[in-house]
Tab-separated table of C-alpha atoms in Angstrom:
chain	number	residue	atom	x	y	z
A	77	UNK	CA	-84.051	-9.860	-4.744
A	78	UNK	CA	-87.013	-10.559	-6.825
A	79	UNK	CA	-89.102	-7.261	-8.383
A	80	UNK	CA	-91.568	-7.484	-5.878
A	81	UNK	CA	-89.615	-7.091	-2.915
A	82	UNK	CA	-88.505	-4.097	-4.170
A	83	UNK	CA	-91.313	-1.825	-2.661
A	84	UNK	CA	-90.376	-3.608	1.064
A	85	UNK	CA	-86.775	-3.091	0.865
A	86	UNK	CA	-87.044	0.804	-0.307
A	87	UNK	CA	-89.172	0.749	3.241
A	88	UNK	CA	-86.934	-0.468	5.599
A	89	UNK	CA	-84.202	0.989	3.698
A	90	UNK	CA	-86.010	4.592	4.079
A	91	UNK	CA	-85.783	3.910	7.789
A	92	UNK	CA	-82.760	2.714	8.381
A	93	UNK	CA	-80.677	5.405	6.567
A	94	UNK	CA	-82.215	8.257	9.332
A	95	UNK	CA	-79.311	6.543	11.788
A	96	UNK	CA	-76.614	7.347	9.055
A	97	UNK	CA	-75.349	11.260	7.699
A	98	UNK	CA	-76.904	12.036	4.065
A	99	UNK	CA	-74.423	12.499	1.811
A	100	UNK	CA	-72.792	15.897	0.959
A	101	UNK	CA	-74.451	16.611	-2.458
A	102	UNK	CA	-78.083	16.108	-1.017
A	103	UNK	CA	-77.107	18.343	2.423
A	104	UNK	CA	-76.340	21.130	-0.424
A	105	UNK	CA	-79.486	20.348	-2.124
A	106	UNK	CA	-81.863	20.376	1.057
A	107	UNK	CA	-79.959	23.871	2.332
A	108	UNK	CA	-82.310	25.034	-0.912
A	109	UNK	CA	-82.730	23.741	-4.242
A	110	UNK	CA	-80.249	25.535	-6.463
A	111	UNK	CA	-79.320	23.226	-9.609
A	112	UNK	CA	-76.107	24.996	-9.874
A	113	UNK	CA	-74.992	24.347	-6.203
A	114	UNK	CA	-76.042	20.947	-6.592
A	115	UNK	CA	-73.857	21.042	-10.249
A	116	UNK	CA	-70.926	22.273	-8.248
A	117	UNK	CA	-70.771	20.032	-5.526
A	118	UNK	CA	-71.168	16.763	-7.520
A	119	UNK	CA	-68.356	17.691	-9.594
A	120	UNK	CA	-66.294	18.345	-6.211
A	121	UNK	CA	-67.687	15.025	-4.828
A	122	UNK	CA	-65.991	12.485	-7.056
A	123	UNK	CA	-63.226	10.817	-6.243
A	124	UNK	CA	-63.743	12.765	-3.002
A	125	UNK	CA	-64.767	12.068	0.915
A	126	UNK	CA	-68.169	13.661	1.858
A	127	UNK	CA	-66.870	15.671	4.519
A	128	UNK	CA	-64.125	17.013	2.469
A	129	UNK	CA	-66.642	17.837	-0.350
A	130	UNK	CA	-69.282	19.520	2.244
A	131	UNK	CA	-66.333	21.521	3.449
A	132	UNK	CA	-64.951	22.547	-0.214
A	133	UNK	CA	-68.616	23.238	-1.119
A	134	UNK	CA	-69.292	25.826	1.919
A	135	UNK	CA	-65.354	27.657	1.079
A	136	UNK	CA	-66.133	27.703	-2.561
A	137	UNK	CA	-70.221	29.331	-1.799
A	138	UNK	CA	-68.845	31.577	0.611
A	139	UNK	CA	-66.877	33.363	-2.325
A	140	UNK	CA	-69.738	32.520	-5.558
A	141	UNK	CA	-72.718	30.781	-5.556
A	142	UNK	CA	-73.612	31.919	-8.774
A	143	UNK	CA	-72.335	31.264	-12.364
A	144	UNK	CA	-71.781	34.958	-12.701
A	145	UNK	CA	-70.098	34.857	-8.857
A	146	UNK	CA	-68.042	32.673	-10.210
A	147	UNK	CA	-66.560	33.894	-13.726
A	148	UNK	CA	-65.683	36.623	-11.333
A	149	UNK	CA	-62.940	34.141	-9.884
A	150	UNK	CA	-60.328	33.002	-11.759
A	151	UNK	CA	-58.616	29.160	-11.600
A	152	UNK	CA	-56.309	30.164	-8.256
A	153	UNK	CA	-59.020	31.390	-6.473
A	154	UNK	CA	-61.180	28.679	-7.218
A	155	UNK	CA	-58.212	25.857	-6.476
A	156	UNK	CA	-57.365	27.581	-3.105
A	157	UNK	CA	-60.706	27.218	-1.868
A	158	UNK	CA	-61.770	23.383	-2.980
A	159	UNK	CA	-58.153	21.925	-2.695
A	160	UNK	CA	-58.107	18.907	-0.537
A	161	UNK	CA	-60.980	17.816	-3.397
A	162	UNK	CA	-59.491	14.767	-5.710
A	163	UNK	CA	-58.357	16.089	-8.686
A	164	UNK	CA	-58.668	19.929	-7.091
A	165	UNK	CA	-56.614	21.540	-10.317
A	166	UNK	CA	-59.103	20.112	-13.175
A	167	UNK	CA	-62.010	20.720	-10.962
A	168	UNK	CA	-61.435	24.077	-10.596
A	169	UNK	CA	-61.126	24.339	-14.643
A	170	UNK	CA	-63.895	22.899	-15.069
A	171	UNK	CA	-66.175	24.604	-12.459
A	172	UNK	CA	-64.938	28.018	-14.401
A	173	UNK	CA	-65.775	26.567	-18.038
A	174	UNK	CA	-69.089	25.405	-17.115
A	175	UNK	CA	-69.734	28.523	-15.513
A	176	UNK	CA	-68.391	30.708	-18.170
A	177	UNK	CA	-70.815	28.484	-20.596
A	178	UNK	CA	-74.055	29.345	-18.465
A	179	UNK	CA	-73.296	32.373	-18.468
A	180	UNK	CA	-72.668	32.753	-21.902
A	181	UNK	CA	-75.442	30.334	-23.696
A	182	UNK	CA	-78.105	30.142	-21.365
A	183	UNK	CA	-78.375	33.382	-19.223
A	184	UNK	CA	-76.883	32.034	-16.225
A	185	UNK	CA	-79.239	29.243	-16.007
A	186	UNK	CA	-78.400	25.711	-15.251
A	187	UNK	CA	-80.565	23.691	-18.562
A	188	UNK	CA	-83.326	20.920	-16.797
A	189	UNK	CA	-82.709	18.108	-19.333
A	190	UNK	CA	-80.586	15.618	-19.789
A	191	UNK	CA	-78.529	15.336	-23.202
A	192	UNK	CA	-77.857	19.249	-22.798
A	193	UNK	CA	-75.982	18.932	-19.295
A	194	UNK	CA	-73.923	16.012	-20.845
A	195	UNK	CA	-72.650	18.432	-22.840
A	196	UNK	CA	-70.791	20.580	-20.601
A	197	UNK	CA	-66.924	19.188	-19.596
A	198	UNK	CA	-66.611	17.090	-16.568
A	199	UNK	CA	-70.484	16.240	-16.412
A	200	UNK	CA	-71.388	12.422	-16.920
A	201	UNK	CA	-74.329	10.594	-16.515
A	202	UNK	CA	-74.352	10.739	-12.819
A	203	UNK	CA	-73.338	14.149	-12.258
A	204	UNK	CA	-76.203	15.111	-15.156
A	205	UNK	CA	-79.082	13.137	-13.170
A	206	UNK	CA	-78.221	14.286	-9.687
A	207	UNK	CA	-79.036	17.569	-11.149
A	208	UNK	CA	-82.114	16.676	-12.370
A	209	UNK	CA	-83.587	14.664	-9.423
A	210	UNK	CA	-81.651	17.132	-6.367
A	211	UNK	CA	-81.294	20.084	-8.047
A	212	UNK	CA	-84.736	20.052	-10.252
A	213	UNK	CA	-86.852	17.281	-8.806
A	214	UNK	CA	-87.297	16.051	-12.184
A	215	UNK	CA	-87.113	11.837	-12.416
A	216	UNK	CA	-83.703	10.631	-13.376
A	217	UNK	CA	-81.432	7.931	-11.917
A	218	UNK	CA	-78.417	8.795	-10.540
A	219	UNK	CA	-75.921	5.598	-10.579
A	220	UNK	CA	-72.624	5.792	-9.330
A	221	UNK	CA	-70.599	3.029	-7.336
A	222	UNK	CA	-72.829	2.243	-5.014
A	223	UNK	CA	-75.735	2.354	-6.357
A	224	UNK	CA	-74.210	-0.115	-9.090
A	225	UNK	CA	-72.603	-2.444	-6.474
A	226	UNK	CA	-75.579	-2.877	-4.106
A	227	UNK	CA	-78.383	-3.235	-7.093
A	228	UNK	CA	-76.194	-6.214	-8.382
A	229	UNK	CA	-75.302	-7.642	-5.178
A	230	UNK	CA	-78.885	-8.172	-4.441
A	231	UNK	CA	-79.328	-9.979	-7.373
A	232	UNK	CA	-82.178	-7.113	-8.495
A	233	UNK	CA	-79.855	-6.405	-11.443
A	234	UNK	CA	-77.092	-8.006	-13.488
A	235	UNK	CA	-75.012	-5.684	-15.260
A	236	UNK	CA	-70.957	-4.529	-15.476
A	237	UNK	CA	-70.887	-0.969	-15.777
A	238	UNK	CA	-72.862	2.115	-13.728
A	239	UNK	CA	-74.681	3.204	-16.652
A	240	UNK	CA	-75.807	-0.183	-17.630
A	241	UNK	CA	-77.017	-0.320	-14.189
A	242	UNK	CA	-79.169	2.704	-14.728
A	243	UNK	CA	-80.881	1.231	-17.887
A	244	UNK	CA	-81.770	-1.700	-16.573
A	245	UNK	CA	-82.919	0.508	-13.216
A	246	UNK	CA	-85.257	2.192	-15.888
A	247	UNK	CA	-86.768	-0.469	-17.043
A	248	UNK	CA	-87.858	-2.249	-13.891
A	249	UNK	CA	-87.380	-0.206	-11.065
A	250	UNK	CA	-90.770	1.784	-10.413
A	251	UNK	CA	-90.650	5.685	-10.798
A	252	UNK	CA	-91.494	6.429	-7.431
A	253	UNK	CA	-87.796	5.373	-6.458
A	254	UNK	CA	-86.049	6.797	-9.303
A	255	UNK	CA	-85.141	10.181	-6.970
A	256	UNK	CA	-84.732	8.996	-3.515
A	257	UNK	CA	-82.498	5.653	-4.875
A	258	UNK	CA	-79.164	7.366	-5.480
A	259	UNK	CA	-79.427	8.753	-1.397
A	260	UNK	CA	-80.861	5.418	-0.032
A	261	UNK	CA	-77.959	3.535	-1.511
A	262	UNK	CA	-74.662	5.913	-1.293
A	263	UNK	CA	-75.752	5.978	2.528
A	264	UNK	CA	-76.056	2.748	3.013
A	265	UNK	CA	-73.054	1.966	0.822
A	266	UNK	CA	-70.982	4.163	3.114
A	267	UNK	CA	-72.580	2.300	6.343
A	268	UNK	CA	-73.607	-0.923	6.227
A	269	UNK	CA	-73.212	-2.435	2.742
A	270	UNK	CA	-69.763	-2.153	2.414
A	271	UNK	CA	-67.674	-2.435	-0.896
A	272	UNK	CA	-65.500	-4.704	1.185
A	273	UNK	CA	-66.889	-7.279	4.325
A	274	UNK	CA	-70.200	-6.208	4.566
A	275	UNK	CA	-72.216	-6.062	7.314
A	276	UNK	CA	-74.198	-8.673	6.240
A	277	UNK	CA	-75.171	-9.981	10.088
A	278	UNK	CA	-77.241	-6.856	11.003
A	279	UNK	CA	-78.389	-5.800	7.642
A	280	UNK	CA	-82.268	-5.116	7.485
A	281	UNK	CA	-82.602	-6.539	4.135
A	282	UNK	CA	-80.692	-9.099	4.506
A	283	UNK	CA	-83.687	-11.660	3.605
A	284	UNK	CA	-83.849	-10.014	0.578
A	285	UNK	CA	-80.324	-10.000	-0.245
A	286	UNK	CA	-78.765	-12.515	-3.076
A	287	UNK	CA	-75.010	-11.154	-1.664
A	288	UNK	CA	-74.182	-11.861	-5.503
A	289	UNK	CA	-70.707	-11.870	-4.940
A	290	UNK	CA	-70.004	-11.667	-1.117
A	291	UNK	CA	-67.192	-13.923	-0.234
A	292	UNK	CA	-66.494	-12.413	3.408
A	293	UNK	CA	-69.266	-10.707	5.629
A	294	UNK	CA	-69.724	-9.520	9.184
């Protein structure tokens, strides 16, 4: 995909994902834009199914949707209502530390900037930019599997890891996308552009498409 096809591919892509279900952290963030809900349910999401995470997300609300909610809980409580989740044990630690940590250093308030959310245990670079671009509409880029596997299968990037993916997305992707990316791709990821046999066949941007990588397509 060359740089300026970008701006027609983010088109039809912004069409085509209507036919598809957003994915769980952005349904939290649209149900009102609460950096701490969105906080939450990315660290629930990973390693985790959407509908599982939705579903863990709505249990966990239902009892504290607030850092101070949720120091009121203790690691039980908080396990009992996330598990299935991956890794339901040290998520509920961490939910607890991070919320004890708001709570403690910055008045129950989730910070709006980067290197200070990387701080708190559990949050990497992708949790810390969906916070910022869902949960504060500031710009960030949010890179996690898919976003890294479809950028590079185009051909629009050529990196190895997610968060090389997101430097090079800085440098040449145009702001405009930085947000909406991260949804775009997941959803299409989950639909279309599969890790495995993609749907190559029907695939709207398929003339834009390097398939970098694609040995067996549908």
């Amino acid at each position: 995909m060359g740089d300026d096809q970008i701006h027609q591919a983010i088109a039809i892509l912004t069409e085509a994902v209507k036919a598809w279900v957003s994915p769980a952290v952005t349904i939290v963030a649209t149900q009102g834009r609460d950096p701490f809900k969105v906080l939450v349910s990315c660290i629930l999401s990973l390693r985790t199914r959407d509908l599982t995470t939705a579903e863990a997300s709505a249990r966990l609300f239902a009892l504290a949707d607030t850092p101070e909610k949720m120091v009121g809980l203790d690691v039980p409580q908080i396990e009992a209502a996330i598990y299935p989740v991956g890794f339901y044990r040290v998520k509920a630690e961490q939910i607890l530390e991070i919320s004890r940590s708001l709570c403690d250093l910055y008045r129950g308030t989730v910070p709006d900037d980067l290197e200070t959310l990387l701080k708190f245990k559990g949050v990497g670079r992708k949790t810390a930019n969906l916070v910022l671009t869902l949960g504060f509409g500031k710009p960030g880029i949010c890179v996690d599997i898919h976003v890294h596997r479809i950028c590079n299968r185009w051909g629009y990037v050529h990196t190895r890891t997610p968060e090389q993916t997101e430097f090079a997305l800085r440098e040449k992707l145009p702001v405009e996308y930085w947000i909406i990316i991260n949804d775009l791709l997941v959803t299409f990821g989950q639909n279309l552009c599969t890790p495995l046999s993609p749907h190559c066949s029907t695939c709207p941007l398929y003339q834009f498409c390097d398939r970098v990588g694609v040995v067996k397509s549908r």
